[in-house]
Coordinates of C-alpha atoms in Angstrom, one line a residue:
Chain A
X266 CA -20.6 37.9 -13.2
X267 CA -21.2 34.3 -12.1
X268 CA -21.8 33.8 -8.4
X269 CA -18.7 32.2 -6.8
X270 CA -18.9 28.5 -6.7
X271 CA -21.6 28.2 -9.3
X272 CA -20.9 27.2 -13.0
X273 CA -21.3 30.2 -15.3
X274 CA -24.0 28.6 -17.3
X275 CA -26.2 28.2 -14.2
X276 CA -25.9 31.9 -13.3
X277 CA -26.8 33.2 -16.7
X278 CA -30.1 35.1 -16.7
X279 CA -30.0 35.5 -12.9
X280 CA -27.5 38.3 -13.0
X281 CA -29.8 40.8 -11.2
X282 CA -30.9 38.3 -8.6
X283 CA -28.9 38.5 -5.4
X284 CA -27.1 35.3 -4.7
X285 CA -29.2 34.6 -1.6
X286 CA -32.4 34.3 -3.6
X287 CA -31.2 31.9 -6.3
X288 CA -32.5 28.3 -6.5
X289 CA -29.3 26.9 -5.1
X290 CA -29.8 28.6 -1.8
X291 CA -33.1 27.1 -0.8
X292 CA -32.9 24.0 1.2
X293 CA -34.2 21.7 -1.6
X294 CA -32.0 23.5 -4.1
X295 CA -28.9 23.0 -2.0
X296 CA -29.7 19.4 -1.5
X297 CA -30.2 18.9 -5.3
X298 CA -26.9 20.7 -6.0
X299 CA -25.1 18.5 -3.5
X300 CA -26.5 15.4 -5.0
X301 CA -26.1 16.3 -8.6
X302 CA -22.5 15.3 -9.1
X303 CA -23.3 11.9 -7.6
X304 CA -26.1 11.1 -10.0
X305 CA -23.5 10.4 -12.7
X306 CA -21.5 8.2 -10.4
X307 CA -23.4 5.1 -9.8
X308 CA -20.2 3.2 -8.9
X309 CA -19.3 5.7 -6.1
X310 CA -22.9 5.5 -4.7
X311 CA -22.6 1.7 -4.8
X312 CA -19.3 2.0 -3.0
X313 CA -20.9 4.2 -0.4
X314 CA -23.7 1.7 0.1
X315 CA -21.2 -1.1 0.6
X316 CA -19.3 1.0 3.1
X317 CA -22.5 1.8 5.0
X318 CA -23.5 -1.8 5.1
X319 CA -20.1 -2.9 6.4
X320 CA -20.0 -0.3 9.0
X321 CA -23.6 -1.3 10.0
X322 CA -22.5 -4.9 10.3
X323 CA -19.5 -3.9 12.4
X324 CA -21.6 -1.9 14.8
X325 CA -24.4 -4.4 15.2
X326 CA -22.2 -7.5 14.9
X327 CA -23.5 -8.9 18.2
X328 CA -27.1 -8.6 17.0
X329 CA -26.5 -9.9 13.5
X330 CA -24.2 -12.9 14.3
X331 CA -26.5 -15.9 15.0
X332 CA -23.8 -17.7 17.1
X333 CA -21.1 -16.7 19.6
X334 CA -17.6 -16.8 18.1
X335 CA -15.7 -17.5 21.3
X336 CA -17.2 -20.9 21.9
X337 CA -15.8 -24.1 20.4
X338 CA -18.2 -26.8 19.2
X339 CA -16.3 -29.8 17.9
X340 CA -19.4 -31.8 17.0
X341 CA -20.4 -29.3 14.4
X342 CA -16.9 -28.9 12.9
X343 CA -16.3 -28.4 9.2
X344 CA -19.9 -28.5 8.2
X345 CA -20.9 -27.3 4.7
X346 CA -23.2 -24.4 4.2
X347 CA -26.7 -25.1 5.5
X348 CA -29.7 -23.2 6.8
X349 CA -28.4 -23.4 10.3
X350 CA -24.9 -22.4 9.3
X351 CA -25.1 -20.2 6.2
X352 CA -21.4 -20.3 5.4
X353 CA -20.7 -23.5 7.1
X354 CA -18.5 -24.0 10.2
X355 CA -14.7 -24.0 10.7
X356 CA -12.4 -26.6 12.2
X357 CA -13.4 -25.6 15.7
X358 CA -17.1 -25.8 14.9
X359 CA -17.6 -22.1 15.0
X360 CA -20.2 -20.6 12.6
X361 CA -18.4 -19.0 9.7
X362 CA -21.1 -16.4 9.1
X363 CA -20.8 -15.2 12.6
X364 CA -17.0 -15.1 12.3
X365 CA -17.2 -13.1 9.1
X366 CA -19.6 -10.7 10.8
X367 CA -17.3 -10.2 13.7
X368 CA -14.4 -9.8 11.3
X369 CA -16.1 -6.7 10.0
X370 CA -15.8 -5.2 13.5
X371 CA -12.0 -5.8 13.6
X372 CA -11.5 -4.4 10.2
X373 CA -13.6 -1.3 10.8
X374 CA -11.9 -0.7 14.2
X375 CA -8.4 -1.0 12.8
X376 CA -9.3 1.0 9.7
X377 CA -10.9 3.9 11.5
X378 CA -8.3 3.9 14.3
X379 CA -5.4 3.9 11.9
X380 CA -7.0 6.5 9.7
X381 CA -7.7 8.7 12.7
X382 CA -4.1 8.5 13.9
X383 CA -2.6 9.0 10.4
X384 CA -4.9 11.9 9.6
X385 CA -4.2 13.7 12.8
X386 CA -0.4 13.1 12.4
X387 CA -0.5 14.1 8.7
X388 CA -2.4 17.3 9.5
X389 CA 0.1 18.3 12.2
X390 CA 3.2 17.6 10.1
X391 CA 1.6 18.8 6.8
X392 CA -0.2 22.0 7.9
X393 CA 2.5 23.2 10.4
X394 CA 5.4 22.2 8.1
X395 CA 3.7 23.7 5.0
X396 CA 2.6 26.9 6.7
X397 CA 5.9 27.7 8.4
X398 CA 8.3 26.1 6.0
X399 CA 11.9 26.4 7.1
X400 CA 14.5 23.9 8.2
X401 CA 12.1 21.8 10.3
X402 CA 9.9 21.3 7.3
X403 CA 12.8 20.3 5.2
X404 CA 14.0 17.8 7.8
X405 CA 10.5 16.4 8.2
X406 CA 10.2 15.9 4.4
X407 CA 13.5 14.2 4.1
X408 CA 12.4 11.8 6.9
X409 CA 9.2 11.2 5.0
X410 CA 11.3 10.4 1.9
X411 CA 13.3 7.9 3.8
X412 CA 10.2 6.3 5.3
X413 CA 8.6 6.0 1.9
X414 CA 11.6 4.2 0.4
X415 CA 11.2 1.4 2.9
X416 CA 8.8 -1.5 2.1
X417 CA 6.3 -0.8 4.8
X418 CA 5.3 -4.4 5.3
X419 CA 8.8 -5.5 6.3
X420 CA 9.2 -2.7 8.8
X421 CA 5.8 -3.3 10.4
X422 CA 6.3 -7.0 10.5
X423 CA 9.6 -6.5 12.3
X424 CA 8.1 -4.0 14.8
X425 CA 5.0 -6.2 15.3
X426 CA 7.1 -9.3 16.0
X427 CA 9.3 -7.5 18.5
X428 CA 6.6 -5.4 20.2
X429 CA 4.1 -8.3 20.2
X430 CA 1.2 -8.4 17.8
X431 CA -2.4 -7.5 18.7
X432 CA -5.3 -5.2 17.7
X433 CA -3.7 -2.1 19.4
X434 CA -0.2 -2.7 18.0
X435 CA -1.6 -3.1 14.4
X436 CA -3.8 0.0 14.7
X437 CA -0.9 2.1 16.0
X438 CA 1.6 0.8 13.5
X439 CA -0.6 1.3 10.5
X440 CA -1.6 4.8 11.8
X441 CA 2.0 5.7 12.1
X442 CA 2.9 4.2 8.7
X443 CA 0.3 6.2 6.8
X444 CA 1.1 9.4 8.6
X445 CA 4.1 10.1 6.4
X446 CA 2.8 9.6 2.9
X447 CA -0.4 11.4 3.9
X448 CA 1.5 14.4 5.3
X449 CA 3.0 14.9 1.9
X450 CA -0.5 15.5 0.4
X451 CA -1.6 17.7 3.3
X452 CA 1.5 19.8 3.0
X453 CA 1.0 20.3 -0.8
X454 CA -2.6 21.4 -0.1
X455 CA -1.4 23.7 2.6
X456 CA 1.2 25.3 0.4
X457 CA -1.5 25.9 -2.3
X458 CA -4.0 27.3 0.2
X459 CA -1.4 29.6 1.8
X460 CA -1.2 31.6 -1.4
X461 CA -4.8 32.7 -1.2
X462 CA -5.6 36.4 -0.7
X463 CA -7.8 35.6 2.3
X464 CA -4.8 34.3 4.2
X465 CA -3.0 37.6 3.7
X466 CA -6.2 39.4 4.6
X467 CA -6.5 37.5 7.8
X468 CA -2.8 38.3 8.6
X469 CA -3.5 42.0 7.9
X470 CA -6.3 42.2 10.4
X471 CA -4.1 40.6 13.0
X472 CA -5.0 37.0 13.1
X473 CA -2.4 34.8 14.7
X474 CA -0.7 31.8 13.0
X475 CA -2.7 29.2 15.0
X476 CA -5.9 31.0 14.1
X477 CA -5.0 31.1 10.4
X478 CA -4.1 27.5 10.4
X479 CA -7.2 26.4 12.2
X480 CA -9.9 28.6 10.6
X481 CA -8.5 29.6 7.2
X482 CA -6.3 26.7 6.0
X483 CA -7.8 23.7 7.7
X484 CA -11.4 24.2 6.3
X485 CA -10.0 24.7 2.8
X486 CA -8.0 21.5 2.7
X487 CA -10.8 19.2 3.9
X488 CA -11.4 17.8 0.3
X489 CA -8.0 16.1 -0.1
X490 CA -8.1 15.0 3.5
X491 CA -11.5 13.3 3.1
X492 CA -10.3 11.6 0.0
X493 CA -7.1 10.5 1.7
X494 CA -9.1 9.2 4.7
X495 CA -11.5 7.2 2.5
X496 CA -8.8 5.5 0.4
X497 CA -6.7 5.1 3.5
X498 CA -9.5 3.1 5.2
X499 CA -9.5 0.6 2.4
X500 CA -5.7 0.3 2.5
X501 CA -5.6 0.0 6.3
X502 CA -8.2 -2.8 6.2
X503 CA -6.2 -4.6 3.5
X504 CA -3.0 -4.1 5.5
X505 CA -4.5 -5.4 8.7
X506 CA -5.7 -8.5 6.9
X507 CA -2.3 -9.1 5.3
X508 CA -0.6 -8.8 8.7
X509 CA -3.1 -11.0 10.4
X510 CA -2.6 -13.5 7.5
X511 CA 1.1 -13.6 8.2
X512 CA 0.3 -14.2 11.9
X513 CA 1.6 -10.8 13.1
X514 CA -1.6 -8.8 13.1
X515 CA -4.7 -9.3 15.2
X516 CA -4.5 -12.1 17.8
X517 CA -7.3 -14.3 19.3
X518 CA -9.9 -13.8 20.6
X519 CA -10.2 -11.0 18.1
X520 CA -11.5 -12.3 14.8
X521 CA -9.9 -11.1 11.6
X522 CA -10.7 -12.0 7.9
X523 CA -6.9 -12.3 7.5
X524 CA -6.5 -14.8 10.3
X525 CA -9.4 -16.9 9.0
X526 CA -7.4 -17.4 5.8
X527 CA -4.1 -18.3 7.4
X528 CA -2.2 -20.6 9.7
X529 CA -3.8 -23.8 10.9
X530 CA -7.1 -23.3 9.1
X531 CA -5.3 -23.6 5.7
X532 CA -5.0 -27.4 6.0
X533 CA -8.8 -27.7 6.0
X534 CA -9.4 -25.6 2.8
X535 CA -9.1 -28.5 0.5
X536 CA -11.8 -30.4 2.4
X537 CA -13.9 -27.3 3.1
X538 CA -13.2 -24.7 0.4
X539 CA -16.0 -22.4 1.6
X540 CA -13.8 -21.5 4.6
X541 CA -11.3 -19.9 2.2
X542 CA -14.0 -18.2 0.2
X543 CA -16.2 -16.1 2.5
X544 CA -13.7 -14.2 4.6
X545 CA -11.8 -13.2 1.4
X546 CA -15.0 -12.1 -0.3
X547 CA -16.0 -9.9 2.7
X548 CA -12.5 -8.4 2.8
X549 CA -12.4 -7.7 -0.9
X550 CA -15.9 -6.2 -0.8
X551 CA -15.0 -3.9 2.1
X552 CA -11.8 -2.7 0.4
X553 CA -13.7 -2.3 -2.9
X554 CA -16.4 -0.2 -1.3
X555 CA -13.9 2.2 0.2
X556 CA -11.9 2.4 -3.0
X557 CA -15.0 3.1 -5.1
X558 CA -16.2 5.7 -2.6
X559 CA -12.8 7.3 -2.4
X560 CA -12.5 7.4 -6.2
X561 CA -15.9 9.0 -6.5
X562 CA -15.2 11.5 -3.8
X563 CA -12.0 12.5 -5.6
X564 CA -14.0 13.2 -8.8
X565 CA -16.7 15.1 -7.0
X566 CA -14.6 17.1 -4.5
X567 CA -11.7 17.9 -6.8
X568 CA -13.2 20.3 -9.4
X569 CA -10.2 20.1 -11.6
X570 CA -11.0 16.5 -12.3
X571 CA -14.8 16.9 -12.5
X572 CA -14.8 17.3 -16.3
X573 CA -13.0 14.0 -16.7
Chain B
X265 CA 25.4 12.6 -17.9
X266 CA 28.1 11.3 -15.6
X267 CA 28.1 14.4 -13.5
X268 CA 24.4 14.0 -13.0
X269 CA 24.8 10.4 -11.9
X270 CA 27.5 11.4 -9.4
X271 CA 25.3 14.2 -8.1
X272 CA 22.4 11.8 -7.6
X273 CA 24.7 9.4 -5.8
X274 CA 25.8 12.1 -3.5
X275 CA 22.2 12.9 -2.7
X276 CA 21.5 9.2 -2.0
X277 CA 24.3 9.1 0.5
X278 CA 22.4 10.8 3.4
X279 CA 19.5 8.6 2.7
X280 CA 21.7 5.5 2.9
X281 CA 23.3 6.7 6.2
X282 CA 19.8 7.4 7.6
X283 CA 18.7 3.9 6.5
X284 CA 21.6 2.3 8.4
X285 CA 20.6 4.3 11.5
X286 CA 17.0 3.2 11.3
X287 CA 17.8 -0.4 10.7
X288 CA 20.3 -0.4 13.6
X289 CA 17.9 1.3 16.0
X290 CA 15.0 -0.8 14.9
X291 CA 16.1 -4.0 16.6
X292 CA 17.6 -2.2 19.6
X293 CA 15.2 0.3 20.9
X294 CA 12.0 -1.6 20.9
X295 CA 10.0 -2.6 24.0
X296 CA 10.3 -6.0 25.6
X297 CA 13.6 -7.4 26.8
X298 CA 14.6 -9.1 23.6
X299 CA 17.5 -11.0 25.1
X300 CA 15.3 -12.7 27.7
X301 CA 13.0 -13.9 25.0
X302 CA 15.9 -15.1 22.8
X303 CA 17.4 -17.1 25.6
X304 CA 14.2 -18.4 27.3
X305 CA 11.8 -19.0 24.4
X306 CA 14.2 -19.7 21.6
X307 CA 17.3 -21.0 23.4
X308 CA 19.7 -19.4 20.9
X309 CA 22.4 -19.3 23.7
X310 CA 22.8 -21.0 27.1
X311 CA 22.9 -17.8 29.2
X312 CA 21.9 -14.2 28.8
X313 CA 25.5 -13.1 29.1
X314 CA 26.5 -15.5 26.3
X315 CA 23.6 -14.2 24.2
X316 CA 24.6 -10.6 24.8
X317 CA 28.2 -11.4 23.8
X318 CA 27.0 -13.3 20.8
X319 CA 25.0 -10.3 19.6
X320 CA 27.7 -7.8 20.6
X321 CA 25.4 -6.1 23.0
X322 CA 28.0 -6.0 25.7
X323 CA 29.9 -3.2 23.9
X324 CA 29.0 0.5 23.9
X325 CA 26.3 1.4 21.4
X326 CA 28.6 3.5 19.0
X327 CA 31.0 0.6 18.9
X328 CA 28.2 -1.8 18.0
X329 CA 27.1 0.5 15.2
X330 CA 30.6 1.0 13.8
X331 CA 31.5 -2.7 13.9
X332 CA 28.3 -3.7 12.3
X333 CA 28.9 -1.1 9.5
X334 CA 32.4 -2.3 9.1
X335 CA 31.2 -5.8 8.8
X336 CA 28.6 -4.8 6.2
X337 CA 31.3 -3.0 4.2
X338 CA 33.3 -6.3 4.1
X339 CA 30.3 -8.3 3.2
X340 CA 30.0 -9.8 6.7
X341 CA 26.4 -9.5 7.8
X342 CA 26.7 -11.8 10.8
X343 CA 25.2 -15.3 10.8
X344 CA 21.7 -16.6 11.5
X345 CA 20.8 -17.4 15.1
X346 CA 18.6 -20.3 13.9
X347 CA 20.8 -22.1 11.3
X348 CA 24.2 -20.6 12.4
X349 CA 24.8 -20.1 8.6
X350 CA 26.4 -17.1 7.2
X351 CA 23.9 -14.4 6.4
X352 CA 25.5 -13.3 3.1
X353 CA 25.5 -16.9 1.8
X354 CA 21.7 -17.2 2.7
X355 CA 21.2 -14.0 0.9
X356 CA 22.9 -15.2 -2.2
X357 CA 20.7 -18.2 -2.2
X358 CA 17.4 -16.4 -1.7
X359 CA 17.9 -13.2 -3.6
X360 CA 17.7 -14.6 -7.1
X361 CA 14.3 -16.2 -6.4
X362 CA 12.8 -12.9 -5.2
X363 CA 14.5 -11.1 -8.1
X364 CA 13.0 -13.3 -10.7
X365 CA 9.5 -13.1 -9.0
X366 CA 9.7 -9.3 -8.8
X367 CA 11.0 -8.8 -12.3
X368 CA 8.3 -11.1 -13.7
X369 CA 5.6 -9.3 -11.7
X370 CA 6.7 -5.9 -12.9
X371 CA 7.0 -7.2 -16.5
X372 CA 3.4 -8.5 -16.4
X373 CA 2.2 -5.2 -14.8
X374 CA 3.9 -3.1 -17.5
X375 CA 2.9 -5.3 -20.4
X376 CA -0.8 -5.3 -19.4
X377 CA -1.1 -2.0 -17.6
X378 CA 0.3 0.4 -20.1
X379 CA -1.7 -0.6 -23.2
X380 CA -5.0 -0.8 -21.2
X381 CA -4.3 2.6 -19.7
X382 CA -3.7 4.1 -23.2
X383 CA -6.8 2.6 -24.7
X384 CA -8.9 3.7 -21.7
X385 CA -7.6 7.3 -22.1
X386 CA -7.9 7.4 -25.8
X387 CA -11.5 6.0 -25.6
X388 CA -12.4 8.1 -22.5
X389 CA -16.0 7.6 -21.2
X390 CA -16.8 4.7 -23.5
X391 CA -17.8 1.3 -22.3
X392 CA -14.3 0.0 -22.7
X393 CA -13.0 2.8 -20.5
X394 CA -15.6 2.2 -17.8
X395 CA -15.0 -1.6 -17.8
X396 CA -11.3 -1.2 -17.5
X397 CA -11.6 1.4 -14.7
X398 CA -14.0 -0.8 -12.7
X399 CA -11.8 -3.8 -13.2
X400 CA -8.8 -1.7 -12.0
X401 CA -10.5 -0.7 -8.8
X402 CA -11.5 -4.3 -8.3
X403 CA -8.0 -5.5 -8.9
X404 CA -6.7 -2.9 -6.3
X405 CA -9.2 -4.3 -3.8
X406 CA -8.4 -8.1 -4.1
X407 CA -5.9 -9.2 -1.6
X408 CA -3.2 -11.3 -3.2
X409 CA -3.2 -13.8 -0.4
X410 CA -6.9 -14.5 -1.1
X411 CA -6.4 -14.9 -4.8
X412 CA -3.4 -17.2 -4.2
X413 CA -5.4 -19.3 -1.7
X414 CA -8.4 -19.6 -4.0
X415 CA -6.1 -20.6 -6.9
X416 CA -4.4 -23.3 -4.8
X417 CA -7.7 -24.6 -3.4
X418 CA -9.9 -24.5 -6.5
X419 CA -7.0 -25.0 -8.9
X420 CA -6.3 -28.4 -7.4
X421 CA -10.0 -29.3 -7.6
X422 CA -10.7 -28.1 -11.1
X423 CA -7.5 -28.2 -13.1
X424 CA -5.3 -30.4 -10.9
X425 CA -2.9 -27.4 -10.4
X426 CA -0.6 -27.4 -7.4
X427 CA 2.6 -25.3 -7.0
X428 CA 5.8 -27.4 -7.3
X429 CA 7.0 -28.3 -3.8
X430 CA 10.7 -27.4 -4.5
X431 CA 12.4 -24.7 -6.5
X432 CA 13.2 -25.6 -10.1
X433 CA 16.3 -23.8 -11.1
X434 CA 16.3 -21.9 -14.4
X435 CA 19.5 -23.7 -15.5
X436 CA 18.0 -27.1 -14.9
X437 CA 14.7 -26.7 -16.7
X438 CA 14.0 -23.2 -18.0
X439 CA 10.4 -23.9 -19.0
X440 CA 9.4 -25.5 -15.7
X441 CA 11.1 -22.7 -13.9
X442 CA 9.2 -20.0 -15.8
X443 CA 6.0 -21.9 -15.3
X444 CA 6.7 -22.1 -11.5
X445 CA 7.2 -18.4 -11.3
X446 CA 4.5 -17.3 -13.7
X447 CA 1.5 -18.2 -11.5
X448 CA 2.6 -16.3 -8.3
X449 CA 3.9 -13.4 -10.4
X450 CA 0.5 -13.2 -12.2
X451 CA -1.3 -13.0 -8.9
X452 CA 1.0 -10.5 -7.4
X453 CA 0.9 -8.4 -10.6
X454 CA -3.0 -7.9 -10.5
X455 CA -2.6 -5.0 -8.1
X456 CA 0.3 -3.4 -10.2
X457 CA -1.5 -3.9 -13.5
X458 CA -4.3 -1.8 -12.1
X459 CA -2.0 0.9 -10.6
X460 CA 0.1 1.3 -13.7
X461 CA -3.1 1.3 -15.8
X462 CA -4.6 4.1 -13.7
X463 CA -1.4 6.1 -13.8
X464 CA -1.0 5.7 -17.6
X465 CA -4.6 6.7 -18.1
X466 CA -4.4 9.9 -16.2
X467 CA -1.1 10.9 -17.7
X468 CA -2.4 10.1 -21.1
X469 CA -5.5 12.2 -20.5
X470 CA -3.4 15.1 -19.5
X471 CA -1.2 14.9 -22.7
X472 CA -4.2 14.4 -25.0
X473 CA -5.5 17.9 -24.0
X474 CA -2.3 19.5 -25.1
X475 CA -2.3 21.9 -28.0
X476 CA 0.2 20.0 -30.0
X477 CA -2.0 17.0 -30.0
X478 CA -4.9 19.1 -31.4
X479 CA -2.5 20.4 -34.0
X480 CA -1.3 17.0 -35.0
X481 CA -4.9 15.8 -35.4
X482 CA -5.9 18.9 -37.2
X483 CA -3.2 18.5 -39.8
X484 CA -4.7 15.1 -40.6
X485 CA -2.5 12.6 -38.8
X486 CA -4.2 9.4 -38.0
X487 CA -5.2 9.1 -34.3
X488 CA -3.1 5.9 -33.9
X489 CA 0.0 7.8 -35.1
X490 CA -0.7 10.8 -32.8
X491 CA -1.2 8.6 -29.8
X492 CA 1.7 6.3 -30.3
X493 CA 4.3 8.8 -31.7
X494 CA 3.3 12.1 -30.1
X495 CA 1.6 11.4 -26.8
X496 CA 3.1 8.1 -25.6
X497 CA 6.6 9.4 -25.0
X498 CA 5.4 12.3 -22.9
X499 CA 2.7 10.4 -21.1
X500 CA 5.0 7.5 -20.1
X501 CA 7.7 9.7 -18.5
X502 CA 5.9 9.9 -15.1
X503 CA 4.9 6.3 -15.4
X504 CA 8.6 5.3 -15.4
X505 CA 9.1 7.0 -12.1
X506 CA 5.9 5.4 -10.8
X507 CA 7.2 2.0 -11.7
X508 CA 10.3 2.7 -9.6
X509 CA 8.0 3.6 -6.7
X510 CA 6.3 0.2 -6.9
X511 CA 9.4 -1.7 -6.1
X512 CA 9.0 -1.5 -2.2
X513 CA 5.4 -2.7 -2.6
X514 CA 6.4 -5.6 -4.8
X515 CA 9.0 -6.6 -2.2
X516 CA 6.3 -6.5 0.5
X517 CA 4.0 -8.6 -1.7
X518 CA 6.8 -11.1 -2.2
X519 CA 6.8 -11.8 1.5
X520 CA 3.2 -13.1 1.3
X521 CA 3.3 -14.7 -2.1
X522 CA 6.5 -16.6 -1.5
X523 CA 5.2 -18.1 1.7
X524 CA 2.0 -19.3 0.0
X525 CA 3.7 -20.8 -3.0
X526 CA 6.7 -22.2 -1.1
X527 CA 9.3 -20.2 -3.1
X528 CA 12.6 -20.1 -1.1
X529 CA 13.1 -16.4 -1.7
X530 CA 14.0 -13.4 0.4
X531 CA 10.4 -12.8 1.3
X532 CA 10.1 -16.2 3.0
X533 CA 13.5 -15.6 4.6
X534 CA 12.2 -12.4 6.1
X535 CA 9.1 -13.9 7.5
X536 CA 11.1 -16.7 9.1
X537 CA 13.6 -14.3 10.5
X538 CA 11.0 -12.0 11.8
X539 CA 8.7 -14.6 13.4
X540 CA 11.7 -16.3 15.1
X541 CA 13.4 -13.1 16.1
X542 CA 16.6 -13.8 14.3
X543 CA 18.0 -10.4 15.0
X544 CA 21.1 -10.4 12.9
X545 CA 19.1 -11.6 9.9
X546 CA 16.3 -9.1 10.5
X547 CA 18.9 -6.4 10.5
X548 CA 20.6 -7.6 7.4
X549 CA 17.4 -8.1 5.4
X550 CA 16.0 -4.7 6.3
X551 CA 19.3 -3.1 5.2
X552 CA 19.5 -5.1 2.0
X553 CA 15.9 -4.2 1.1
X554 CA 16.5 -0.5 1.8
X555 CA 19.6 -0.7 -0.4
X556 CA 17.6 -2.3 -3.2
X557 CA 15.0 0.5 -2.9
X558 CA 17.5 3.3 -2.8
X559 CA 19.4 2.0 -5.8
X560 CA 16.2 1.4 -7.8
X561 CA 15.2 5.0 -7.2
X562 CA 18.6 6.1 -8.3
X563 CA 18.3 4.0 -11.4
X564 CA 14.9 5.4 -12.2
X565 CA 16.2 9.0 -11.7
X566 CA 19.1 8.3 -14.1
X567 CA 16.7 6.6 -16.6
X568 CA 14.5 9.6 -16.3
X569 CA 17.3 12.1 -17.0
X570 CA 18.3 10.0 -20.0
X571 CA 14.7 10.0 -21.4
X572 CA 14.2 13.7 -20.6
X573 CA 17.4 15.7 -21.1
X574 CA 15.7 18.8 -19.5
X575 CA 16.1 17.2 -16.1
X576 CA 19.9 17.2 -16.2
X577 CA 20.0 21.0 -16.5
X578 CA 17.6 21.7 -13.6
X579 CA 18.9 22.8 -10.2

């Protein structure tokens, strides 16, 4: 009888050894087993490295950026790439490299903020709705249907324009927007988890609904939630940049990769094409990193897909 | 079949009513005294009272809703605060542009995405599969506005490309018109090629594991025949639904792409209306887009029932 959670082939020949003593239970063994699925996923590991790098840049932006981004320096405007200004300077004479570095901070802030909000919202709607069911769940899911049939960008643009754009508005709006589609996934996972015998067992020994949801269902739906959050980070970063590009996202003095590609700076792109290149590259790289990591996580965490 | 269509229409009705509620509430219950800004910053009317009357805000809320709905039913969507022109006329002018762009984008996405997905699945875990999967993730990560910007900036340097400044109508010069739309559509479609490819691949992989596929291969049918005749139909069913789900995204993408390429479509219309707080037009455009989406979903469901007769008899 294979030990639960271990492939049958691995357990062969260890039938008489209690599970506690097998190689997978020592610290090194556990580590090896945790790493093993990743050794065949160089792309996911690369994605993880990109993500770590971007988060690092965002956290230490003030230390990494060689110049301040809130000072205008007209004498140095529109310089080409040089040793002093690695990525050149923009139309106000600000160092492009420093701007790109600070852009990472905005992206990470909006990304993590929006994902935190949408994950919390989705967990509440999805777990509670999926666990209890009933008419409230039905109504919630119809509303989710309705929301998902709207083009999100148009709605968010409308609200951002009326409520006034800015870092907080964008983060809240994106968090709100992703709550609904995410709740669908959380709900499906909850419905599947609810069927398990251990949920019935918990009920039988008298555990309350809240206890079951928190300690029996929640820990068992972490895999889809982690995948959602990772892919959501990439999407939120892309969405923030798109909104900022349209002038309805982040407002100055906050620096955004989207803003750097839009508005008044566009007229200088023909003269100084590098201004159009670097922010977009940083943005694409960040989104690519999160997408790769999310894809890899899905393969590793979702055992049904592992063979593929 | 007809009864199925009617039943689906009846199901779409609550969604449509909900949509009108949301659209109506959207421009009325948001923070910030909108009328103040409309009068003081944009000078759409001489006084606040005149502005309120203009927008019909002086009447009770249910009356506002009903009179708006009545107008919509008669094709009267109100007129733009900026240009004072009739909203429906503006819509008739801008809709065909976005329609052509969207159709071309989806056509590119289907034509490229489905074959790549099939090959990737049929040749799972080969170099071809890895390359197309990596490219797909890359395509999902590249922002369309960056690609468009790069194309315009470097295209003009290297190939002397620049987007035509005015719209060339299809009836005037079909070739030039298609050329004008092909470039923005190609850029917009990158994302959708990748999504359709990934969807096709995973559906195909599922079908390829079925018993009847093994049987077909075992009785000596060539792989090409098995894949194209046996698997494709079954694998493409969910992809059809998926294409319908892409429509809202394509419309959102059009907002960005149309602005960059100077196409006078609905997307640019939306951006102008939103950034200048043209409330009657914002309301109209949100409703029209929601209608488009609801009816595309309806069309997809009906197509699905047509392709898979089992659907009709469920429920």
